[in-house]
Short mmCIF file of C-alpha atoms in Angstrom, two decimals:
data_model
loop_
_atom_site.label_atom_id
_atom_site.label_comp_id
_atom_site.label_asym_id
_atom_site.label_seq_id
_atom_site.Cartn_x
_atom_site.Cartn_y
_atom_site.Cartn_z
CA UNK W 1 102.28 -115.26 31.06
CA UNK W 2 101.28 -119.01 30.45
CA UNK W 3 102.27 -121.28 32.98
CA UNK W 4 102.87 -124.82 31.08
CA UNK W 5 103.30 -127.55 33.53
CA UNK W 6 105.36 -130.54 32.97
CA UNK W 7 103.86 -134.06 34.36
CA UNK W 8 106.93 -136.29 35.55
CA UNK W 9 107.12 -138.42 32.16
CA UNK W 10 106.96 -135.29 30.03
CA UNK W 11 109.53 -133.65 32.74
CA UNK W 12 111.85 -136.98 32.42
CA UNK W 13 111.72 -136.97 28.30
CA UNK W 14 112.30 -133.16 28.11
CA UNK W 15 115.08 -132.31 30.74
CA UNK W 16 118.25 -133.82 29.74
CA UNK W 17 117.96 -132.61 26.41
CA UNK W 18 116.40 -129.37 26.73
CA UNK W 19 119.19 -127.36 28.74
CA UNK W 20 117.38 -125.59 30.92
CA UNK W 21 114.23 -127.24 31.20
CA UNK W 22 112.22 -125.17 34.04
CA UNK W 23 111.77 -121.75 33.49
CA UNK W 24 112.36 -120.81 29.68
CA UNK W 25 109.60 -118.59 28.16
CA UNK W 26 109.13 -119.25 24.63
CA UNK W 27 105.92 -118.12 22.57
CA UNK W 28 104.28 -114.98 21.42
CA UNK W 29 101.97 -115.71 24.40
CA UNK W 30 104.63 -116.06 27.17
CA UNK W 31 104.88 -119.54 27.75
CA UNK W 32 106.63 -120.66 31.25
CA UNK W 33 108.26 -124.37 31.30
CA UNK W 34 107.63 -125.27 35.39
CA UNK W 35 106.92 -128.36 37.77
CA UNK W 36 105.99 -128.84 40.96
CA UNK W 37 107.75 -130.97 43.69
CA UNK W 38 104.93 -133.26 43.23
CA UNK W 39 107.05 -134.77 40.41
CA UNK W 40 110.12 -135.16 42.56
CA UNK W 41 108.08 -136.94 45.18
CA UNK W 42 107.10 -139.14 42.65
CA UNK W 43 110.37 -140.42 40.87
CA UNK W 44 111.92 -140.13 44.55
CA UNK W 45 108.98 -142.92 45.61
CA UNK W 46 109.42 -144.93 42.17
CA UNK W 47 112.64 -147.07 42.47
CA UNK W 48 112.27 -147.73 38.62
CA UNK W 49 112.35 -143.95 37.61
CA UNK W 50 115.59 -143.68 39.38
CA UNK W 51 117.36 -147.10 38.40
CA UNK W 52 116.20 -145.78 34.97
CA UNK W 53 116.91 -141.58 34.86
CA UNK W 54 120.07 -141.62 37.04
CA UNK W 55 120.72 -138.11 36.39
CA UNK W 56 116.88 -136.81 37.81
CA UNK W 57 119.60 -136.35 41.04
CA UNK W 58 122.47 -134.40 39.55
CA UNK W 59 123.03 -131.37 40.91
CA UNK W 60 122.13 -129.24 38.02
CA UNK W 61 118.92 -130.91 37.37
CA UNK W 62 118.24 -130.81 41.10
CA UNK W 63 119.27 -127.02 41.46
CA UNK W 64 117.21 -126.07 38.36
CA UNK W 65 113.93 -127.97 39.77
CA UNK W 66 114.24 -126.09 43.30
CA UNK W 67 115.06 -122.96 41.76
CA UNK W 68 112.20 -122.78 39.50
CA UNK W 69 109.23 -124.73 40.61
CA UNK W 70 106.23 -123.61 41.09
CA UNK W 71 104.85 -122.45 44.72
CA UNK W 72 101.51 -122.18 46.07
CA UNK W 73 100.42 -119.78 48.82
CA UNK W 74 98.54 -121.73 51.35
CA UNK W 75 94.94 -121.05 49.97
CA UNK W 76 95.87 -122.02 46.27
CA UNK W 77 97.01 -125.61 47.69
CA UNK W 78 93.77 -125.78 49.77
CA UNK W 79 91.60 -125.25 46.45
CA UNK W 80 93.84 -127.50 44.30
CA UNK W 81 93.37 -130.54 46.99
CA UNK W 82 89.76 -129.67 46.83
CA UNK W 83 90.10 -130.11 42.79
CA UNK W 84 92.16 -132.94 43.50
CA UNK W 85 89.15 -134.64 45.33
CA UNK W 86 86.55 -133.69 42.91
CA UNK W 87 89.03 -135.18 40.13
CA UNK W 88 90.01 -138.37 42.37
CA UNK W 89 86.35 -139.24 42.88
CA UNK W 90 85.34 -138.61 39.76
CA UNK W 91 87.74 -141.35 38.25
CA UNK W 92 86.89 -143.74 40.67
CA UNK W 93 83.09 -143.43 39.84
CA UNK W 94 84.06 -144.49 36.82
CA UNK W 95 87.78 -146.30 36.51
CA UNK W 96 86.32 -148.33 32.99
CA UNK W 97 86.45 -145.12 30.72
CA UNK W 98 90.17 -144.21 31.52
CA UNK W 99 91.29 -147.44 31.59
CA UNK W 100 90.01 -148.53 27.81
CA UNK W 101 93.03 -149.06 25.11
CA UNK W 102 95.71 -150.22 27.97
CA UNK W 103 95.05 -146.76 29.76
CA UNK W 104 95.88 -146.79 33.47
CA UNK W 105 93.46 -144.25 35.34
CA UNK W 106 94.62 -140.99 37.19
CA UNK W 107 96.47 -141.57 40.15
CA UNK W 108 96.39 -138.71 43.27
CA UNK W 109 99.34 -137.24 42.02
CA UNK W 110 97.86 -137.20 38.36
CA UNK W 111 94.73 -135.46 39.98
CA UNK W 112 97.02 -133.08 42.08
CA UNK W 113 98.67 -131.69 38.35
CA UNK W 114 95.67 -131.38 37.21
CA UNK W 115 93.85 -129.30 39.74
CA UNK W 116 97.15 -127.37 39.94
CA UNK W 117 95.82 -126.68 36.27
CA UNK W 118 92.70 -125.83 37.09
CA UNK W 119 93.35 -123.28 39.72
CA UNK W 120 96.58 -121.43 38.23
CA UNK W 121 95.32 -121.74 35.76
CA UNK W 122 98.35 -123.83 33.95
CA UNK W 123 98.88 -126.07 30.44
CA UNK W 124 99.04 -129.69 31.80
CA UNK W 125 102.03 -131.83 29.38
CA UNK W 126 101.32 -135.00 29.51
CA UNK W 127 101.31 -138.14 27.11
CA UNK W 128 99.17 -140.22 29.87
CA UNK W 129 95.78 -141.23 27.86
CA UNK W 130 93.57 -141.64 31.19
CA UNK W 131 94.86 -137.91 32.33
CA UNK W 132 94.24 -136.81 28.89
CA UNK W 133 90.74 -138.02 29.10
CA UNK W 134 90.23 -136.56 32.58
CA UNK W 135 91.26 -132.82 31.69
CA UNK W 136 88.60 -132.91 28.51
CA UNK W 137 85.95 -134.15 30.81
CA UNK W 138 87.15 -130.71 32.73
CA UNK W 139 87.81 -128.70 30.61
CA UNK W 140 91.51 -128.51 31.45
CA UNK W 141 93.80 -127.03 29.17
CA UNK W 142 96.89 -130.21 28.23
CA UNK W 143 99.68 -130.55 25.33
CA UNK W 144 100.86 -134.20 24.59
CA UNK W 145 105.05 -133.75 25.09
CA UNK W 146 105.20 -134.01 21.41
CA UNK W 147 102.85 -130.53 20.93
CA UNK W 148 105.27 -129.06 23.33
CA UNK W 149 108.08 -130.16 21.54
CA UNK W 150 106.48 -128.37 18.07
CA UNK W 151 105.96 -125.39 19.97
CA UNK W 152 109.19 -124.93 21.59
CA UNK W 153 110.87 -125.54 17.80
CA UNK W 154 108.69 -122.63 16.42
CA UNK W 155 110.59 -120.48 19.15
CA UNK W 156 113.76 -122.29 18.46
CA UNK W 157 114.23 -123.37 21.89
CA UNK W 158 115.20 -126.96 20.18
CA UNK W 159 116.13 -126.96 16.31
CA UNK W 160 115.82 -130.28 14.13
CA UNK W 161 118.58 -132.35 14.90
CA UNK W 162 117.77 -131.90 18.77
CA UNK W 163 114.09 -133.48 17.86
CA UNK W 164 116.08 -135.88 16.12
CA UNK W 165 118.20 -137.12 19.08
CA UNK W 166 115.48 -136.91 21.13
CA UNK W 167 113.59 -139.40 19.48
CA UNK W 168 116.35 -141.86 19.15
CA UNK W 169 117.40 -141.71 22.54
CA UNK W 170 112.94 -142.35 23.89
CA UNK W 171 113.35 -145.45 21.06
CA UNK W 172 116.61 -146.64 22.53
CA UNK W 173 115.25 -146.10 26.07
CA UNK W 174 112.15 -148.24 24.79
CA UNK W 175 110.01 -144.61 26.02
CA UNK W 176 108.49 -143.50 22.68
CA UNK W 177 104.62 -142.90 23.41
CA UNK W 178 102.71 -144.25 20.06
CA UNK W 179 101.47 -140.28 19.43
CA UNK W 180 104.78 -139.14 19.45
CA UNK W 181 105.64 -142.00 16.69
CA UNK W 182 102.47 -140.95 14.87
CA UNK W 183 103.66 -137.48 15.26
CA UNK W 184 106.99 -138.09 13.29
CA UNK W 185 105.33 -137.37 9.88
CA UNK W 186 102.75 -135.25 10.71
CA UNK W 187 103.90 -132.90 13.00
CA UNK W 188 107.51 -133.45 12.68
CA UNK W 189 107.29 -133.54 8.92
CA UNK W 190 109.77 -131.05 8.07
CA UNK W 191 112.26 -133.35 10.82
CA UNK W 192 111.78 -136.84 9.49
CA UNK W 193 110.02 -136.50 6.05
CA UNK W 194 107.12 -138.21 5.06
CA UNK W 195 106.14 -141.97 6.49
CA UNK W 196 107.45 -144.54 4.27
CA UNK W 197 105.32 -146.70 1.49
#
């Protein structure tokens, strides 16, 4: 089993469309979608998030989250915030490289998913650029949402018109990341055709 970890924006594109969210296995290696409450402290912090994902508090999303996050016996969490440290100072040695092409650098909680990675060890989704850059300088295994997305479709969790309204609704919200536009007709070829001209 595969533990593939969802970072809050990859948890907030994914969950109202992907029914459940946490806890489907999918793969030939035995993939497991889960979070951490890390990402419910965060949107709970972020008045945006919430003025902008209303449902993140419905009671099924809610229920579904507490049911199936991931815990951490006590030692796990002390070697994760020691990760987390390591991480933290490492981007602030250094804030330039992961903030290059409108990048914002790792945050704490960032950090926090991604020694969670490290120690599980988990799959990191995210579609941030600066934590991106942070898990290859570690060695940290990470998906962008859109590699998830392929990968759940190959064990038809989600089937082509679901990718479909998925996209619209992340270019109606104004949320579509520019590698999951570049990944319409590459990746998604077989969903949207080939790019126009």
């Amino acid at each position: 089993m595969t533990l593939v970890l969802l970072d809050t924006n990859a948890y907030l594109r994914l969950a109202k469309r992907v029914r459940p969210a946490i806890g489907i296995k999918f793969g030939q290696k035995g993939y497991i979608l889960t979070i951490h409450k890390s990402v419910e402290d965060e949107v709970r912090r972020n008045p945006r998030l919430r003025a902008k994902y209303p449902w993140f508090d419905g009671h099924e999303f809610a229920s579904e989250r507490l049911a199936k996050q991931i815990r951490l016996a006590q030692e796990e969490k002390e070697a994760i915030r020691a990760a987390q440290s390591v991480l933290h100072g490492w981007v602030l040695s250094d804030p330039e490289r992961y903030t290059s092409g409108g990048r914002s650098p790792p945050g704490e909680t960032d950090c926090w998913l991604l020694a969670l990675g490290q120690v599980k060890p988990a799959i990191v989704v995210t579609d941030d650029q600066g934590m991106q850059a942070l898990a290859q300088d570690f060695s940290i295994g990470i998906w962008h949402g859109f590699e998830l997305l392929d990968k759940l479709r190959s064990a038809k969790v989600v089937d082509s018109p679901m990718i479909r309204e998925m996209y619209e609704a992340l270019e109606a919200n104004a949320d579509l990341p520019k590698t999951w536009e570049e990944a319409k007709h590459t990746i998604f070829v077989k969903v949207f055709g080939h790019r126009p001209g």
